[in-house]
Amino acid sequence: MDHEADAYRTDLMTITRFVLNEQSKYPESRGDFTILLSNIVLGCKFVCSAVNKAGLAKLIGLAGETNIQGEEQKKLDVLSNDVFVKALVSSGRTSVLVSEEDEEATFVESSKRGKYCVVFDPLDGSSNIDCGVSIGTIFGIYTMNHSDEPTTEDVLKPGSEMVAAGYCMYGSSCMLVLSTGTGVHGFTLDPSLGEFILTHPDIKIPKNGNIYSVNEGNAQNWDGPTTKYVEKCKFPKDGSPAKSLRYVGSMVADVHRTLLYGGIFLYPADKKSPNGKLRVLYEVFPMSFLMEQAGGQAFTGKKRALDLVPEKIHERSPIFLGSYDDVEEIKALYAMEETKN
Ligand code: FDP
């Protein structure tokens, strides 16, 4: 990359310009998606700024404690949720919202309704907040069914029906990765401009990778195929080099690395959690959507992840996602197990 030329580029492709360009390919489009997305972007900018200040905020009072004015300070994940819900409702383009933070779905009042439904985790990887490790926001977007009143049926649909998905990572830089079903594109926040600029057009995941990413602390409870797969990563018998293990424990960071470097991310089922840990609607589906759009695969141990049909809004599923060939290997191990039984 020509960094010098890049520093002086004047023709900046902001995320809004990018989506407007995409939209112009559809003459019937009325700009609703662009408006929705700019509200999601606003939420991401707010959370990015709040995450950056999180360490400093401790000087004036810990989250959950009272501040100088005697008001209770909101925890970062609760604050992020409030910001996203308000931004999405005020966009006037949503009808149903499902957030990791809220037990029930939010149905937008009729005067503010629009055709989209958004499922999201406002601050994923929250156990990493206090040590400054990368965390993120994950979102998926559906369109409403053609019924008058919004219901949870509007979002209890296979991930393959999402019209867009993405995440924003609050790390050494703030990056928003988005797919509207035509490839995956990465935008980096330029703090001086306050704009997300296209820095990673058309991301393609390498066909195979040399990194596996899993919480090995759960190994004693894994099933046969997962155990065999991880064993193979560490002690390959075909002469190939052993894979490296990288696990942040923050889904956005682990999936982001997998997307850019290749390899596989696993959160399998285990004896203690037969459905795994990660949530279908706002973790498994958006990340699987992005993986497939980037040329990778996402598998649940039984089927293509995007073919799942969730019955509950906070349902969980095991997930294996990443480079095409690496996921193909774990699929083969599960297929072998099934023929044995
Ligand atoms: P966290 O518990 O910190 O919020 O689903 C949430 C999540 O993080 C993911 O971001 C992450 O991939 C996973 O859980 C980590 O789980 P383990 O601690 O069990 O490895």
mmCIF file of C-alpha atoms and ligand atoms in Angstrom:
data_model
loop_
_atom_site.group_PDB
_atom_site.id
_atom_site.type_symbol
_atom_site.label_atom_id
_atom_site.label_comp_id
_atom_site.label_asym_id
_atom_site.label_seq_id
_atom_site.Cartn_x
_atom_site.Cartn_y
_atom_site.Cartn_z
ATOM 1 C CA MET A 1 0.000 0.000 0.000
ATOM 2 C CA ASP A 2 1.275 3.486 -0.814
ATOM 3 C CA HIS A 3 0.976 5.076 2.640
ATOM 4 C CA GLU A 4 2.176 8.503 1.572
ATOM 5 C CA ALA A 5 -0.374 8.715 -1.208
ATOM 6 C CA ASP A 6 -2.979 7.384 1.195
ATOM 7 C CA ALA A 7 -2.323 10.092 3.765
ATOM 8 C CA TYR A 8 -3.052 12.737 1.160
ATOM 9 C CA ARG A 9 -6.075 11.094 -0.397
ATOM 10 C CA THR A 10 -8.853 13.546 -0.747
ATOM 11 C CA ASP A 11 -11.527 11.350 -2.256
ATOM 12 C CA LEU A 12 -12.702 9.685 0.939
ATOM 13 C CA MET A 13 -15.187 6.828 0.734
ATOM 14 C CA THR A 14 -17.179 7.251 3.935
ATOM 15 C CA ILE A 15 -19.557 4.514 5.031
ATOM 16 C CA THR A 16 -22.573 6.689 4.172
ATOM 17 C CA ARG A 17 -21.241 7.418 0.695
ATOM 18 C CA PHE A 18 -20.527 3.714 0.228
ATOM 19 C CA VAL A 19 -24.068 2.687 1.192
ATOM 20 C CA LEU A 20 -25.587 5.466 -0.937
ATOM 21 C CA ASN A 21 -23.562 4.154 -3.909
ATOM 22 C CA GLU A 22 -24.869 0.635 -3.259
ATOM 23 C CA GLN A 23 -28.395 1.976 -2.926
ATOM 24 C CA SER A 24 -28.225 3.770 -6.262
ATOM 25 C CA LYS A 25 -28.048 0.314 -7.912
ATOM 26 C CA TYR A 26 -31.672 -0.229 -6.799
ATOM 27 C CA PRO A 27 -33.939 2.420 -8.372
ATOM 28 C CA GLU A 28 -36.849 1.433 -6.102
ATOM 29 C CA SER A 29 -34.778 2.136 -2.987
ATOM 30 C CA ARG A 30 -35.923 5.133 -0.923
ATOM 31 C CA GLY A 31 -32.950 5.590 1.360
ATOM 32 C CA ASP A 32 -34.465 3.844 4.390
ATOM 33 C CA PHE A 33 -31.495 1.520 4.821
ATOM 34 C CA THR A 34 -29.035 4.425 4.628
ATOM 35 C CA ILE A 35 -30.925 6.232 7.382
ATOM 36 C CA LEU A 36 -31.039 3.087 9.531
ATOM 37 C CA LEU A 37 -27.345 2.477 9.038
ATOM 38 C CA SER A 38 -26.382 6.045 9.908
ATOM 39 C CA ASN A 39 -28.175 5.584 13.240
ATOM 40 C CA ILE A 40 -26.252 2.353 13.870
ATOM 41 C CA VAL A 41 -23.044 4.206 12.989
ATOM 42 C CA LEU A 42 -23.967 6.936 15.480
ATOM 43 C CA GLY A 43 -24.413 4.292 18.199
ATOM 44 C CA CYS A 44 -21.008 2.794 17.339
ATOM 45 C CA LYS A 45 -19.294 6.200 17.522
ATOM 46 C CA PHE A 46 -20.867 6.860 20.909
ATOM 47 C CA VAL A 47 -19.825 3.476 22.304
ATOM 48 C CA CYS A 48 -16.329 3.884 20.854
ATOM 49 C CA SER A 49 -15.935 7.182 22.662
ATOM 50 C CA ALA A 50 -17.372 5.759 25.906
ATOM 51 C CA VAL A 51 -15.075 2.701 25.743
ATOM 52 C CA ASN A 52 -12.047 4.953 25.169
ATOM 53 C CA LYS A 53 -12.963 6.971 28.236
ATOM 54 C CA ALA A 54 -13.798 3.933 30.395
ATOM 55 C CA GLY A 55 -10.400 3.884 32.130
ATOM 56 C CA LEU A 56 -10.486 7.622 32.794
ATOM 57 C CA ALA A 57 -14.070 7.455 34.010
ATOM 58 C CA LYS A 58 -12.828 5.346 36.891
ATOM 59 C CA LEU A 59 -11.068 8.414 38.251
ATOM 60 C CA ILE A 60 -14.411 10.048 38.878
ATOM 61 C CA GLY A 61 -16.363 7.015 39.964
ATOM 62 C CA LEU A 62 -16.734 3.347 39.085
ATOM 63 C CA ALA A 63 -19.576 2.141 36.945
ATOM 64 C CA GLY A 64 -22.403 1.092 39.216
ATOM 65 C CA GLU A 65 -21.337 3.633 41.848
ATOM 66 C CA THR A 66 -22.695 7.124 42.353
ATOM 67 C CA ASN A 67 -20.951 10.070 40.719
ATOM 68 C CA ILE A 68 -20.298 13.563 42.035
ATOM 69 C CA GLN A 69 -23.865 14.661 41.342
ATOM 70 C CA GLY A 70 -25.144 11.726 43.385
ATOM 71 C CA GLU A 71 -26.500 10.027 40.261
ATOM 72 C CA GLU A 72 -25.867 6.351 39.755
ATOM 73 C CA GLN A 73 -23.411 5.792 36.875
ATOM 74 C CA LYS A 74 -24.567 3.337 34.291
ATOM 75 C CA LYS A 75 -22.436 0.350 33.409
ATOM 76 C CA LEU A 76 -20.955 0.592 29.937
ATOM 77 C CA ASP A 77 -23.030 -2.267 28.537
ATOM 78 C CA VAL A 78 -26.285 -0.808 29.889
ATOM 79 C CA LEU A 79 -25.328 2.646 28.596
ATOM 80 C CA SER A 80 -24.477 1.223 25.153
ATOM 81 C CA ASN A 81 -27.821 -0.552 25.016
ATOM 82 C CA ASP A 82 -29.718 2.646 25.872
ATOM 83 C CA VAL A 83 -27.894 4.523 23.148
ATOM 84 C CA PHE A 84 -28.548 1.899 20.463
ATOM 85 C CA VAL A 85 -32.223 1.438 21.364
ATOM 86 C CA LYS A 86 -32.814 5.198 21.261
ATOM 87 C CA ALA A 87 -30.882 5.666 18.007
ATOM 88 C CA LEU A 88 -32.727 2.790 16.332
ATOM 89 C CA VAL A 89 -36.184 3.869 17.482
ATOM 90 C CA SER A 90 -35.576 7.484 16.501
ATOM 91 C CA SER A 91 -34.432 6.414 13.014
ATOM 92 C CA GLY A 92 -38.113 5.820 12.260
ATOM 93 C CA ARG A 93 -37.043 2.789 10.211
ATOM 94 C CA THR A 94 -37.434 -0.059 12.730
ATOM 95 C CA SER A 95 -40.324 -2.044 14.186
ATOM 96 C CA VAL A 96 -38.740 -4.811 16.280
ATOM 97 C CA LEU A 97 -35.501 -4.659 18.256
ATOM 98 C CA VAL A 98 -33.863 -7.585 20.021
ATOM 99 C CA SER A 99 -30.940 -6.743 22.276
ATOM 100 C CA GLU A 100 -28.734 -9.044 24.329
ATOM 101 C CA GLU A 101 -29.334 -6.667 27.230
ATOM 102 C CA ASP A 102 -33.145 -6.860 27.195
ATOM 103 C CA GLU A 103 -35.058 -9.983 28.100
ATOM 104 C CA GLU A 104 -38.025 -9.048 25.925
ATOM 105 C CA ALA A 105 -38.081 -7.714 22.355
ATOM 106 C CA THR A 106 -38.843 -3.995 21.938
ATOM 107 C CA PHE A 107 -41.794 -3.197 19.678
ATOM 108 C CA VAL A 108 -41.528 0.326 18.339
ATOM 109 C CA GLU A 109 -44.608 2.541 18.786
ATOM 110 C CA SER A 110 -46.688 2.781 15.619
ATOM 111 C CA SER A 111 -45.887 6.434 14.813
ATOM 112 C CA LYS A 112 -42.149 5.655 14.638
ATOM 113 C CA ARG A 113 -42.260 2.309 12.859
ATOM 114 C CA GLY A 114 -40.349 1.329 9.736
ATOM 115 C CA LYS A 115 -39.730 -1.815 7.730
ATOM 116 C CA TYR A 116 -36.573 -3.092 9.458
ATOM 117 C CA CYS A 117 -35.928 -5.258 12.531
ATOM 118 C CA VAL A 118 -32.550 -5.108 14.239
ATOM 119 C CA VAL A 119 -31.009 -7.805 16.438
ATOM 120 C CA PHE A 120 -27.901 -6.714 18.296
ATOM 121 C CA ASP A 121 -25.462 -7.147 21.117
ATOM 122 C CA PRO A 122 -24.558 -3.566 22.062
ATOM 123 C CA LEU A 123 -21.345 -4.482 23.892
ATOM 124 C CA ASP A 124 -20.139 -8.014 23.312
ATOM 125 C CA GLY A 125 -17.204 -9.435 25.269
ATOM 126 C CA SER A 126 -18.078 -7.328 28.270
ATOM 127 C CA SER A 127 -15.951 -9.417 30.639
ATOM 128 C CA ASN A 128 -13.006 -7.754 28.858
ATOM 129 C CA ILE A 129 -14.066 -4.147 29.529
ATOM 130 C CA ASP A 130 -12.130 -3.642 32.733
ATOM 131 C CA CYS A 131 -8.794 -4.737 31.272
ATOM 132 C CA GLY A 132 -9.019 -2.668 28.100
ATOM 133 C CA VAL A 133 -9.118 -5.635 25.692
ATOM 134 C CA SER A 134 -10.984 -5.231 22.380
ATOM 135 C CA ILE A 135 -14.762 -5.530 22.607
ATOM 136 C CA GLY A 136 -17.477 -4.807 20.069
ATOM 137 C CA THR A 137 -21.042 -4.325 18.923
ATOM 138 C CA ILE A 138 -22.658 -6.986 16.712
ATOM 139 C CA PHE A 139 -25.805 -6.441 14.660
ATOM 140 C CA GLY A 140 -28.047 -8.150 12.123
ATOM 141 C CA ILE A 141 -30.899 -6.638 10.116
ATOM 142 C CA TYR A 142 -34.103 -8.283 8.887
ATOM 143 C CA THR A 143 -37.036 -6.817 7.014
ATOM 144 C CA MET A 144 -40.515 -7.078 8.561
ATOM 145 C CA ASN A 145 -42.939 -9.803 7.497
ATOM 146 C CA HIS A 146 -45.960 -8.392 5.762
ATOM 147 C CA SER A 147 -48.194 -8.175 8.806
ATOM 148 C CA ASP A 148 -49.564 -5.028 10.378
ATOM 149 C CA GLU A 149 -48.438 -5.623 13.946
ATOM 150 C CA PRO A 150 -44.780 -6.410 14.610
ATOM 151 C CA THR A 151 -44.171 -9.681 16.488
ATOM 152 C CA THR A 152 -41.140 -11.776 17.400
ATOM 153 C CA GLU A 153 -41.939 -13.854 14.279
ATOM 154 C CA ASP A 154 -40.374 -10.964 12.357
ATOM 155 C CA VAL A 155 -36.971 -11.963 13.727
ATOM 156 C CA LEU A 156 -37.387 -15.690 14.422
ATOM 157 C CA LYS A 157 -36.210 -16.448 10.912
ATOM 158 C CA PRO A 158 -33.134 -18.160 9.448
ATOM 159 C CA GLY A 159 -29.972 -16.083 9.340
ATOM 160 C CA SER A 160 -29.923 -16.485 5.555
ATOM 161 C CA GLU A 161 -32.875 -14.071 5.481
ATOM 162 C CA MET A 162 -30.892 -11.234 7.050
ATOM 163 C CA VAL A 163 -30.462 -8.322 4.652
ATOM 164 C CA ALA A 164 -27.328 -7.040 6.355
ATOM 165 C CA ALA A 165 -25.015 -7.814 9.245
ATOM 166 C CA GLY A 166 -21.929 -6.332 10.791
ATOM 167 C CA TYR A 167 -19.863 -5.562 13.820
ATOM 168 C CA CYS A 168 -17.898 -2.663 15.197
ATOM 169 C CA MET A 169 -14.693 -3.458 17.041
ATOM 170 C CA TYR A 170 -13.452 -1.094 19.716
ATOM 171 C CA GLY A 171 -9.766 -1.975 19.627
ATOM 172 C CA SER A 172 -6.461 -0.287 18.820
ATOM 173 C CA SER A 173 -8.560 1.374 16.141
ATOM 174 C CA CYS A 174 -12.329 1.438 15.821
ATOM 175 C CA MET A 175 -13.426 -0.620 12.860
ATOM 176 C CA LEU A 176 -16.852 -1.303 11.421
ATOM 177 C CA VAL A 177 -17.203 -4.389 9.230
ATOM 178 C CA LEU A 178 -20.382 -4.600 7.170
ATOM 179 C CA SER A 179 -22.086 -6.798 4.622
ATOM 180 C CA THR A 180 -25.311 -5.982 2.832
ATOM 181 C CA GLY A 181 -25.130 -9.275 0.972
ATOM 182 C CA THR A 182 -22.631 -8.172 -1.656
ATOM 183 C CA GLY A 183 -19.289 -8.960 -0.020
ATOM 184 C CA VAL A 184 -17.731 -7.731 3.206
ATOM 185 C CA HIS A 185 -16.255 -4.268 3.618
ATOM 186 C CA GLY A 186 -14.288 -2.754 6.498
ATOM 187 C CA PHE A 187 -14.359 0.920 7.538
ATOM 188 C CA THR A 188 -11.981 2.493 10.042
ATOM 189 C CA LEU A 189 -13.035 5.433 12.193
ATOM 190 C CA ASP A 190 -10.913 8.500 11.535
ATOM 191 C CA PRO A 191 -11.220 10.183 14.950
ATOM 192 C CA SER A 192 -10.232 13.595 13.590
ATOM 193 C CA LEU A 193 -13.056 13.499 11.020
ATOM 194 C CA GLY A 194 -15.512 11.457 13.089
ATOM 195 C CA GLU A 195 -16.167 9.387 9.946
ATOM 196 C CA PHE A 196 -15.790 5.708 9.120
ATOM 197 C CA ILE A 197 -13.617 5.504 5.983
ATOM 198 C CA LEU A 198 -13.443 2.466 3.680
ATOM 199 C CA THR A 199 -10.047 0.897 4.429
ATOM 200 C CA HIS A 200 -10.697 -2.814 3.769
ATOM 201 C CA PRO A 201 -12.790 -3.208 0.590
ATOM 202 C CA ASP A 202 -14.085 -6.652 -0.365
ATOM 203 C CA ILE A 203 -12.552 -8.688 2.476
ATOM 204 C CA LYS A 204 -11.973 -12.342 1.547
ATOM 205 C CA ILE A 205 -11.037 -14.857 4.222
ATOM 206 C CA PRO A 206 -8.030 -17.057 3.278
ATOM 207 C CA LYS A 207 -9.193 -20.515 2.100
ATOM 208 C CA ASN A 208 -7.372 -22.096 5.043
ATOM 209 C CA GLY A 209 -5.493 -20.745 8.008
ATOM 210 C CA ASN A 210 -2.970 -21.713 10.654
ATOM 211 C CA ILE A 211 -4.828 -20.414 13.714
ATOM 212 C CA TYR A 212 -7.530 -22.079 15.807
ATOM 213 C CA SER A 213 -9.447 -20.127 18.423
ATOM 214 C CA VAL A 214 -11.325 -21.822 21.244
ATOM 215 C CA ASN A 215 -11.670 -21.795 25.037
ATOM 216 C CA GLU A 216 -9.597 -24.911 25.748
ATOM 217 C CA GLY A 217 -10.525 -24.700 29.414
ATOM 218 C CA ASN A 218 -13.754 -26.469 28.438
ATOM 219 C CA ALA A 219 -11.921 -29.367 26.721
ATOM 220 C CA GLN A 220 -12.842 -32.008 29.303
ATOM 221 C CA ASN A 221 -16.517 -31.502 28.446
ATOM 222 C CA TRP A 222 -16.264 -31.476 24.622
ATOM 223 C CA ASP A 223 -17.814 -34.053 22.321
ATOM 224 C CA GLY A 224 -15.779 -36.437 20.116
ATOM 225 C CA PRO A 225 -15.546 -34.400 16.864
ATOM 226 C CA THR A 226 -14.446 -31.174 18.603
ATOM 227 C CA THR A 227 -11.878 -33.074 20.687
ATOM 228 C CA LYS A 228 -10.513 -34.810 17.567
ATOM 229 C CA TYR A 229 -10.391 -31.564 15.592
ATOM 230 C CA VAL A 230 -8.419 -29.670 18.252
ATOM 231 C CA GLU A 231 -6.100 -32.656 18.714
ATOM 232 C CA LYS A 232 -5.458 -32.541 14.959
ATOM 233 C CA CYS A 233 -4.693 -28.803 15.136
ATOM 234 C CA LYS A 234 -2.040 -29.480 17.757
ATOM 235 C CA PHE A 235 -0.658 -32.846 16.603
ATOM 236 C CA PRO A 236 -1.255 -33.104 12.845
ATOM 237 C CA LYS A 237 -0.470 -36.575 11.522
ATOM 238 C CA ASP A 238 -0.272 -35.614 7.847
ATOM 239 C CA GLY A 239 3.038 -33.748 8.118
ATOM 240 C CA SER A 240 1.432 -30.306 8.087
ATOM 241 C CA PRO A 241 2.609 -27.796 10.734
ATOM 242 C CA ALA A 242 0.650 -27.516 14.002
ATOM 243 C CA LYS A 243 -1.770 -24.588 14.129
ATOM 244 C CA SER A 244 -1.302 -21.679 16.562
ATOM 245 C CA LEU A 245 -3.865 -21.054 19.277
ATOM 246 C CA ARG A 246 -5.220 -17.522 19.704
ATOM 247 C CA TYR A 247 -8.170 -16.819 21.997
ATOM 248 C CA VAL A 248 -9.097 -13.352 23.253
ATOM 249 C CA GLY A 249 -12.454 -14.432 24.698
ATOM 250 C CA SER A 250 -14.184 -11.519 22.999
ATOM 251 C CA MET A 251 -16.131 -12.781 19.988
ATOM 252 C CA VAL A 252 -15.706 -9.664 17.867
ATOM 253 C CA ALA A 253 -11.924 -9.677 18.307
ATOM 254 C CA ASP A 254 -11.582 -13.429 17.720
ATOM 255 C CA VAL A 255 -13.831 -13.384 14.645
ATOM 256 C CA HIS A 256 -12.178 -10.237 13.249
ATOM 257 C CA ARG A 257 -8.746 -11.877 13.418
ATOM 258 C CA THR A 258 -10.162 -15.054 11.860
ATOM 259 C CA LEU A 259 -11.707 -13.043 9.018
ATOM 260 C CA LEU A 260 -8.471 -11.221 8.216
ATOM 261 C CA TYR A 261 -5.863 -13.944 8.868
ATOM 262 C CA GLY A 262 -7.893 -17.094 8.232
ATOM 263 C CA GLY A 263 -8.309 -20.114 10.498
ATOM 264 C CA ILE A 264 -11.223 -21.224 12.613
ATOM 265 C CA PHE A 265 -13.185 -19.946 15.613
ATOM 266 C CA LEU A 266 -15.006 -22.550 17.670
ATOM 267 C CA TYR A 267 -17.557 -22.249 20.454
ATOM 268 C CA PRO A 268 -18.747 -25.841 20.604
ATOM 269 C CA ALA A 269 -21.393 -27.537 22.674
ATOM 270 C CA ASP A 270 -20.124 -29.247 25.777
ATOM 271 C CA LYS A 271 -21.555 -31.464 28.498
ATOM 272 C CA LYS A 272 -22.330 -28.451 30.674
ATOM 273 C CA SER A 273 -23.787 -26.312 27.837
ATOM 274 C CA PRO A 274 -25.350 -28.640 25.264
ATOM 275 C CA ASN A 275 -26.303 -25.651 23.108
ATOM 276 C CA GLY A 276 -22.967 -23.882 23.426
ATOM 277 C CA LYS A 277 -22.798 -20.345 24.770
ATOM 278 C CA LEU A 278 -23.226 -17.938 21.895
ATOM 279 C CA ARG A 279 -26.605 -16.473 20.969
ATOM 280 C CA VAL A 280 -28.100 -17.325 17.613
ATOM 281 C CA LEU A 281 -29.729 -14.024 16.654
ATOM 282 C CA TYR A 282 -27.090 -11.476 17.513
ATOM 283 C CA GLU A 283 -23.811 -13.439 17.680
ATOM 284 C CA VAL A 284 -23.990 -16.603 15.569
ATOM 285 C CA PHE A 285 -26.081 -15.262 12.648
ATOM 286 C CA PRO A 286 -24.344 -11.932 11.959
ATOM 287 C CA MET A 287 -20.863 -13.501 12.194
ATOM 288 C CA SER A 288 -21.922 -16.467 10.021
ATOM 289 C CA PHE A 289 -23.414 -14.065 7.454
ATOM 290 C CA LEU A 290 -20.122 -12.157 7.269
ATOM 291 C CA MET A 291 -18.058 -15.358 7.056
ATOM 292 C CA GLU A 292 -20.084 -16.712 4.142
ATOM 293 C CA GLN A 293 -19.985 -13.357 2.370
ATOM 294 C CA ALA A 294 -16.189 -13.377 2.750
ATOM 295 C CA GLY A 295 -15.911 -16.877 1.243
ATOM 296 C CA GLY A 296 -15.746 -18.870 4.489
ATOM 297 C CA GLN A 297 -18.245 -21.173 6.171
ATOM 298 C CA ALA A 298 -20.213 -21.376 9.417
ATOM 299 C CA PHE A 299 -21.460 -24.692 10.831
ATOM 300 C CA THR A 300 -23.322 -25.619 14.014
ATOM 301 C CA GLY A 301 -22.134 -29.235 14.323
ATOM 302 C CA LYS A 302 -25.320 -30.330 12.569
ATOM 303 C CA LYS A 303 -26.031 -27.909 9.748
ATOM 304 C CA ARG A 304 -25.148 -24.655 7.997
ATOM 305 C CA ALA A 305 -25.492 -22.026 10.736
ATOM 306 C CA LEU A 306 -27.561 -19.629 8.599
ATOM 307 C CA ASP A 307 -30.200 -22.352 8.081
ATOM 308 C CA LEU A 308 -31.085 -22.502 11.778
ATOM 309 C CA VAL A 309 -34.573 -21.295 12.615
ATOM 310 C CA PRO A 310 -34.534 -19.930 16.168
ATOM 311 C CA GLU A 311 -37.597 -20.508 18.321
ATOM 312 C CA LYS A 312 -36.652 -18.034 21.046
ATOM 313 C CA ILE A 313 -35.014 -14.643 20.761
ATOM 314 C CA HIS A 314 -32.134 -15.467 23.133
ATOM 315 C CA GLU A 315 -31.540 -19.020 21.871
ATOM 316 C CA ARG A 316 -27.967 -20.366 21.808
ATOM 317 C CA SER A 317 -26.119 -22.580 19.361
ATOM 318 C CA PRO A 318 -22.704 -24.196 19.024
ATOM 319 C CA ILE A 319 -20.698 -22.556 16.237
ATOM 320 C CA PHE A 320 -17.632 -23.323 14.097
ATOM 321 C CA LEU A 321 -16.771 -20.587 11.648
ATOM 322 C CA GLY A 322 -13.874 -19.429 9.533
ATOM 323 C CA SER A 323 -11.828 -20.477 6.500
ATOM 324 C CA TYR A 324 -13.649 -22.718 4.023
ATOM 325 C CA ASP A 325 -11.235 -25.667 4.243
ATOM 326 C CA ASP A 326 -10.889 -25.567 8.023
ATOM 327 C CA VAL A 327 -14.661 -25.660 8.548
ATOM 328 C CA GLU A 328 -14.861 -28.418 5.925
ATOM 329 C CA GLU A 329 -12.600 -30.545 8.170
ATOM 330 C CA ILE A 330 -14.782 -30.213 11.223
ATOM 331 C CA LYS A 331 -17.873 -30.920 9.118
ATOM 332 C CA ALA A 332 -16.249 -34.176 7.989
ATOM 333 C CA LEU A 333 -15.579 -35.184 11.613
ATOM 334 C CA TYR A 334 -19.224 -34.564 12.582
ATOM 335 C CA ALA A 335 -20.404 -36.490 9.490
ATOM 336 C CA MET A 336 -18.196 -39.450 10.519
ATOM 337 C CA GLU A 337 -19.623 -39.358 14.037
ATOM 338 C CA GLU A 338 -23.152 -39.381 12.662
ATOM 339 C CA THR A 339 -22.535 -42.450 10.482
ATOM 340 C CA LYS A 340 -21.143 -44.266 13.574
ATOM 341 C CA ASN A 341 -24.348 -43.635 15.556
HETATM 342 P P1 FDP B 1 -18.438 -12.271 27.349
HETATM 343 O O1 FDP B 1 -18.867 -13.459 28.147
HETATM 344 O O2 FDP B 1 -17.190 -11.620 27.859
HETATM 345 O O3 FDP B 1 -19.536 -11.258 27.101
HETATM 346 O O4 FDP B 1 -21.046 -14.185 24.457
HETATM 347 C C1 FDP B 1 -20.221 -13.330 25.114
HETATM 348 C C2 FDP B 1 -18.753 -13.685 25.061
HETATM 349 O O5 FDP B 1 -18.026 -12.821 25.868
HETATM 350 C C3 FDP B 1 -18.158 -13.629 23.637
HETATM 351 O O6 FDP B 1 -17.827 -12.339 23.223
HETATM 352 C C4 FDP B 1 -16.944 -14.519 23.746
HETATM 353 O O7 FDP B 1 -16.538 -15.061 22.513
HETATM 354 C C5 FDP B 1 -17.395 -15.580 24.709
HETATM 355 O O8 FDP B 1 -18.481 -15.017 25.462
HETATM 356 C C6 FDP B 1 -16.319 -16.018 25.661
HETATM 357 O O9 FDP B 1 -16.765 -17.069 26.424
HETATM 358 P P2 FDP B 1 -15.800 -17.887 27.421
HETATM 359 O O10 FDP B 1 -15.405 -16.937 28.491
HETATM 360 O O11 FDP B 1 -16.647 -19.003 27.915
HETATM 361 O O12 FDP B 1 -14.625 -18.356 26.624
#
